[in-house]
mmCIF file of C-alpha atoms in Angstrom:
data_model
loop_
_atom_site.group_PDB
_atom_site.id
_atom_site.type_symbol
_atom_site.label_atom_id
_atom_site.label_comp_id
_atom_site.label_asym_id
_atom_site.label_seq_id
_atom_site.Cartn_x
_atom_site.Cartn_y
_atom_site.Cartn_z
ATOM 1 C CA MET C 210 -25.481 -27.257 -3.564
ATOM 2 C CA ASN C 211 -22.746 -28.787 -1.410
ATOM 3 C CA ASP C 212 -20.179 -27.842 -4.091
ATOM 4 C CA PHE C 213 -21.459 -24.272 -4.114
ATOM 5 C CA ILE C 214 -21.161 -23.992 -0.323
ATOM 6 C CA PHE C 215 -17.701 -25.601 -0.368
ATOM 7 C CA TYR C 216 -16.374 -23.128 -2.963
ATOM 8 C CA PHE C 217 -18.154 -20.198 -1.311
ATOM 9 C CA LYS C 218 -16.242 -21.033 1.879
ATOM 10 C CA GLN C 219 -13.023 -21.424 -0.136
ATOM 11 C CA GLY C 220 -13.458 -17.913 -1.596
ATOM 12 C CA LEU C 221 -14.350 -16.417 1.777
ATOM 13 C CA ASP C 222 -11.433 -18.147 3.502
ATOM 14 C CA HIS C 223 -9.040 -17.147 0.730
ATOM 15 C CA ILE C 224 -9.795 -13.426 0.970
ATOM 16 C CA LEU C 225 -9.833 -13.413 4.797
ATOM 17 C CA ASP C 226 -6.775 -15.657 5.247
ATOM 18 C CA ILE C 227 -3.546 -13.942 6.283
ATOM 19 C CA ASP C 228 -1.856 -15.791 3.393
ATOM 20 C CA GLY C 229 -4.057 -13.685 1.113
ATOM 21 C CA ILE C 230 -2.830 -10.473 2.711
ATOM 22 C CA ASP C 231 -1.947 -8.975 -0.666
ATOM 23 C CA HIS C 232 -5.609 -9.011 -1.699
ATOM 24 C CA MET C 233 -6.661 -7.664 1.692
ATOM 25 C CA LEU C 234 -4.118 -4.854 1.356
ATOM 26 C CA PHE C 235 -5.484 -3.954 -2.063
ATOM 27 C CA ILE C 236 -9.031 -3.758 -0.700
ATOM 28 C CA LEU C 237 -7.863 -1.507 2.148
ATOM 29 C CA ALA C 238 -5.816 0.675 -0.207
ATOM 30 C CA MET C 239 -8.845 0.983 -2.440
ATOM 31 C CA VAL C 240 -11.290 1.991 0.326
ATOM 32 C CA VAL C 241 -9.161 4.164 2.611
ATOM 33 C CA PHE C 242 -9.679 7.169 0.332
ATOM 34 C CA PHE C 243 -13.456 7.082 0.954
ATOM 35 C CA ASP C 244 -15.479 8.025 3.998
ATOM 36 C CA ILE C 245 -18.711 6.425 5.157
ATOM 37 C CA LYS C 246 -20.814 9.114 3.455
ATOM 38 C CA GLN C 247 -19.479 7.929 0.094
ATOM 39 C CA TRP C 248 -20.716 4.361 0.577
ATOM 40 C CA LYS C 249 -22.457 4.256 -2.827
ATOM 41 C CA LYS C 250 -19.267 5.203 -4.682
ATOM 42 C CA LEU C 251 -17.349 2.720 -2.558
ATOM 43 C CA LEU C 252 -19.838 -0.048 -3.323
ATOM 44 C CA ILE C 253 -19.456 0.649 -7.060
ATOM 45 C CA LEU C 254 -15.677 0.543 -6.646
ATOM 46 C CA VAL C 255 -15.733 -2.815 -4.849
ATOM 47 C CA THR C 256 -18.129 -4.122 -7.515
ATOM 48 C CA ALA C 257 -15.750 -2.946 -10.277
ATOM 49 C CA PHE C 258 -12.952 -4.898 -8.614
ATOM 50 C CA THR C 259 -15.209 -7.956 -8.280
ATOM 51 C CA LEU C 260 -16.265 -7.675 -11.919
ATOM 52 C CA GLY C 261 -12.617 -7.492 -13.002
ATOM 53 C CA HIS C 262 -11.455 -10.488 -11.022
ATOM 54 C CA SER C 263 -14.597 -12.458 -11.959
ATOM 55 C CA ILE C 264 -13.849 -11.993 -15.670
ATOM 56 C CA THR C 265 -10.260 -13.215 -15.520
ATOM 57 C CA LEU C 266 -11.139 -15.902 -12.990
ATOM 58 C CA ALA C 267 -13.667 -17.292 -15.471
ATOM 59 C CA LEU C 268 -11.391 -16.883 -18.518
ATOM 60 C CA SER C 269 -8.484 -18.517 -16.739
ATOM 61 C CA SER C 270 -10.590 -21.309 -15.280
ATOM 62 C CA PHE C 271 -11.861 -22.134 -18.780
ATOM 63 C CA ASN C 272 -8.220 -22.006 -20.019
ATOM 64 C CA ILE C 273 -8.960 -19.081 -22.362
ATOM 65 C CA VAL C 274 -6.346 -16.846 -20.714
ATOM 66 C CA GLN C 275 -3.078 -18.228 -19.374
ATOM 67 C CA ILE C 276 -0.441 -15.999 -17.771
ATOM 68 C CA ASP C 277 2.603 -17.129 -15.833
ATOM 69 C CA SER C 278 1.668 -17.157 -12.153
ATOM 70 C CA SER C 279 5.033 -15.670 -11.112
ATOM 71 C CA LEU C 280 4.308 -12.608 -13.279
ATOM 72 C CA VAL C 281 0.844 -12.275 -11.747
ATOM 73 C CA GLU C 282 2.316 -12.525 -8.243
ATOM 74 C CA LEU C 283 4.700 -9.664 -9.122
ATOM 75 C CA LEU C 284 1.918 -7.511 -10.576
ATOM 76 C CA ILE C 285 -0.303 -7.726 -7.503
ATOM 77 C CA PRO C 286 1.946 -5.736 -5.121
ATOM 78 C CA ILE C 287 2.550 -3.282 -7.964
ATOM 79 C CA THR C 288 -1.232 -2.677 -8.229
ATOM 80 C CA ILE C 289 -1.321 -2.030 -4.481
ATOM 81 C CA ILE C 290 1.612 0.390 -4.632
ATOM 82 C CA ILE C 291 0.027 2.316 -7.526
ATOM 83 C CA THR C 292 -3.282 2.516 -5.640
ATOM 84 C CA CYS C 293 -1.566 3.826 -2.496
ATOM 85 C CA PHE C 294 0.476 6.321 -4.496
ATOM 86 C CA ASN C 295 -2.730 7.549 -6.162
ATOM 87 C CA ASN C 296 -4.343 7.968 -2.711
ATOM 88 C CA ILE C 297 -1.434 10.062 -1.446
ATOM 89 C CA ILE C 298 -1.347 12.248 -4.571
ATOM 90 C CA LYS C 299 -5.108 12.841 -4.438
ATOM 91 C CA THR C 300 -5.066 13.814 -0.751
ATOM 92 C CA ARG C 301 -2.062 16.080 -1.184
ATOM 93 C CA LYS C 302 -3.465 17.953 -4.171
ATOM 94 C CA GLU C 303 -7.037 17.921 -2.858
ATOM 95 C CA GLN C 304 -8.319 17.792 -6.401
ATOM 96 C CA ARG C 305 -11.572 16.284 -7.588
ATOM 97 C CA THR C 306 -11.490 12.567 -8.183
ATOM 98 C CA ASN C 307 -12.243 11.314 -11.682
ATOM 99 C CA TYR C 308 -14.423 8.364 -10.673
ATOM 100 C CA VAL C 309 -14.703 6.973 -14.201
ATOM 101 C CA PHE C 310 -10.887 6.710 -14.356
ATOM 102 C CA LEU C 311 -10.747 5.306 -10.811
ATOM 103 C CA TYR C 312 -13.388 2.650 -11.543
ATOM 104 C CA GLY C 313 -11.600 1.740 -14.784
ATOM 105 C CA LEU C 314 -8.281 1.431 -12.953
ATOM 106 C CA VAL C 315 -9.806 -0.748 -10.229
ATOM 107 C CA LEU C 316 -11.536 -2.898 -12.870
ATOM 108 C CA PHE C 317 -8.172 -3.371 -14.611
ATOM 109 C CA PHE C 318 -6.458 -4.219 -11.318
ATOM 110 C CA GLY C 319 -9.304 -6.642 -10.605
ATOM 111 C CA LEU C 320 -8.430 -8.428 -13.859
ATOM 112 C CA ILE C 321 -4.895 -8.947 -12.538
ATOM 113 C CA HIS C 322 -6.054 -10.122 -9.109
ATOM 114 C CA GLY C 323 -8.486 -12.548 -10.756
ATOM 115 C CA LEU C 324 -5.568 -14.347 -12.365
ATOM 116 C CA ALA C 325 -4.101 -14.978 -8.914
ATOM 117 C CA PHE C 326 -7.466 -16.159 -7.597
ATOM 118 C CA SER C 327 -7.706 -18.547 -10.559
ATOM 119 C CA ASN C 328 -4.442 -20.268 -9.615
ATOM 120 C CA PHE C 329 -5.877 -20.926 -6.162
ATOM 121 C CA LEU C 330 -9.236 -22.086 -7.561
ATOM 122 C CA LYS C 331 -7.651 -24.412 -10.140
ATOM 123 C CA MET C 332 -5.661 -26.134 -7.401
ATOM 124 C CA SER C 333 -8.860 -26.950 -5.520
ATOM 125 C CA LEU C 334 -10.946 -28.081 -8.523
ATOM 126 C CA PHE C 335 -11.330 -31.724 -9.351
ATOM 127 C CA GLU C 336 -11.413 -33.011 -12.941
ATOM 128 C CA SER C 337 -15.006 -34.239 -12.688
ATOM 129 C CA ASP C 338 -16.449 -31.004 -11.290
ATOM 130 C CA SER C 339 -18.555 -28.636 -13.335
ATOM 131 C CA ILE C 340 -16.718 -25.345 -13.221
ATOM 132 C CA LEU C 341 -19.717 -22.960 -13.214
ATOM 133 C CA LEU C 342 -20.998 -23.675 -9.716
ATOM 134 C CA PRO C 343 -17.535 -23.593 -8.088
ATOM 135 C CA LEU C 344 -16.764 -20.372 -9.988
ATOM 136 C CA LEU C 345 -19.957 -18.704 -8.793
ATOM 137 C CA GLY C 346 -19.510 -19.915 -5.215
ATOM 138 C CA PHE C 347 -15.859 -18.852 -5.099
ATOM 139 C CA ASN C 348 -16.651 -15.377 -6.511
ATOM 140 C CA LEU C 349 -19.484 -14.817 -4.057
ATOM 141 C CA GLY C 350 -17.266 -15.938 -1.193
ATOM 142 C CA ILE C 351 -14.596 -13.451 -2.228
ATOM 143 C CA GLU C 352 -17.192 -10.681 -2.622
ATOM 144 C CA ILE C 353 -18.681 -11.290 0.840
ATOM 145 C CA GLY C 354 -15.159 -11.368 2.301
ATOM 146 C CA GLN C 355 -14.307 -8.081 0.598
ATOM 147 C CA LEU C 356 -17.487 -6.468 1.901
ATOM 148 C CA LEU C 357 -16.660 -7.687 5.432
ATOM 149 C CA ILE C 358 -13.179 -6.124 5.189
ATOM 150 C CA VAL C 359 -14.641 -2.866 3.860
ATOM 151 C CA THR C 360 -17.363 -2.741 6.542
ATOM 152 C CA VAL C 361 -15.016 -3.380 9.466
ATOM 153 C CA PHE C 362 -12.467 -0.887 8.140
ATOM 154 C CA MET C 363 -15.064 1.834 7.504
ATOM 155 C CA ILE C 364 -16.548 1.382 10.988
ATOM 156 C CA LEU C 365 -13.057 1.637 12.508
ATOM 157 C CA VAL C 366 -12.221 4.812 10.526
ATOM 158 C CA THR C 367 -15.578 6.366 11.436
ATOM 159 C CA LEU C 368 -15.006 5.629 15.140
ATOM 160 C CA ILE C 369 -11.531 7.168 15.019
ATOM 161 C CA LEU C 370 -12.838 10.300 13.301
ATOM 162 C CA LYS C 371 -15.758 10.649 15.743
ATOM 163 C CA THR C 372 -13.623 10.235 18.875
ATOM 164 C CA THR C 373 -10.947 12.793 18.035
ATOM 165 C CA SER C 374 -11.073 16.113 16.275
ATOM 166 C CA ALA C 375 -7.303 16.220 15.766
ATOM 167 C CA ILE C 376 -7.368 13.499 13.099
ATOM 168 C CA ARG C 377 -8.930 14.153 9.717
ATOM 169 C CA HIS C 378 -9.834 11.584 7.080
ATOM 170 C CA GLN C 379 -6.997 12.910 4.933
ATOM 171 C CA HIS C 380 -4.496 11.989 7.668
ATOM 172 C CA ILE C 381 -5.851 8.429 7.895
ATOM 173 C CA THR C 382 -5.699 8.063 4.116
ATOM 174 C CA ILE C 383 -2.051 9.120 3.973
ATOM 175 C CA VAL C 384 -0.885 7.066 6.983
ATOM 176 C CA VAL C 385 -2.718 3.884 5.949
ATOM 177 C CA SER C 386 -1.601 4.269 2.316
ATOM 178 C CA VAL C 387 2.051 4.676 3.352
ATOM 179 C CA ILE C 388 1.883 1.622 5.648
ATOM 180 C CA ILE C 389 0.235 -0.498 2.935
ATOM 181 C CA MET C 390 2.765 0.748 0.375
ATOM 182 C CA LEU C 391 5.694 -0.226 2.622
ATOM 183 C CA VAL C 392 4.259 -3.700 3.251
ATOM 184 C CA SER C 393 3.662 -4.115 -0.503
ATOM 185 C CA LEU C 394 7.220 -3.038 -1.291
ATOM 186 C CA TYR C 395 8.424 -5.647 1.208
ATOM 187 C CA LEU C 396 6.253 -8.308 -0.477
ATOM 188 C CA LEU C 397 7.523 -7.231 -3.906
ATOM 189 C CA GLN C 398 11.129 -7.380 -2.723
ATOM 190 C CA GLY C 399 10.539 -10.913 -1.422
ATOM 191 C CA LEU C 400 9.123 -11.981 -4.789
ATOM 192 C CA LEU C 401 12.010 -10.405 -6.699
ATOM 193 C CA LEU C 402 14.598 -12.127 -4.507
ATOM 194 C CA ASP C 403 13.010 -15.606 -4.924
#
């Protein structure tokens, strides 16, 4: 049980740590499009992301899938940029969202993010450890961290929308998506210049 708690804390710390800002940005880019009334759809979306990263985290931890970590690090800001771009397009066109496509896209992006999580997890595993308990603990820690980020962000957006009538949810989606996209482009540039 001590191993489970240790890896749970590792997962929670990893997602909430400022060094893991790329994953935090992806979560925010993913949820900014939704309002509090759509919490069920949002929960499914976060679960799709968790399912995706859990699959590749397990496959990579068991050495079934191996991808160069520098490629994964490049793909992560690209997933964030695509998500932000999709947010802006959807708010500008005000068309209906195809949730099946959106969930599939987030699941796919979760697969990519899971590869990055696996590099972190592998560094903290010891040779003698059973991998199942650390894997479960780490995944649950990440999931709880993601839900904390989503909850705090949704409360903040709801408060902003309730306190002023001049700002609509569409405005928040566009502004936050542009800011996240710019930060992600900066992160991508840094990776390309290394």
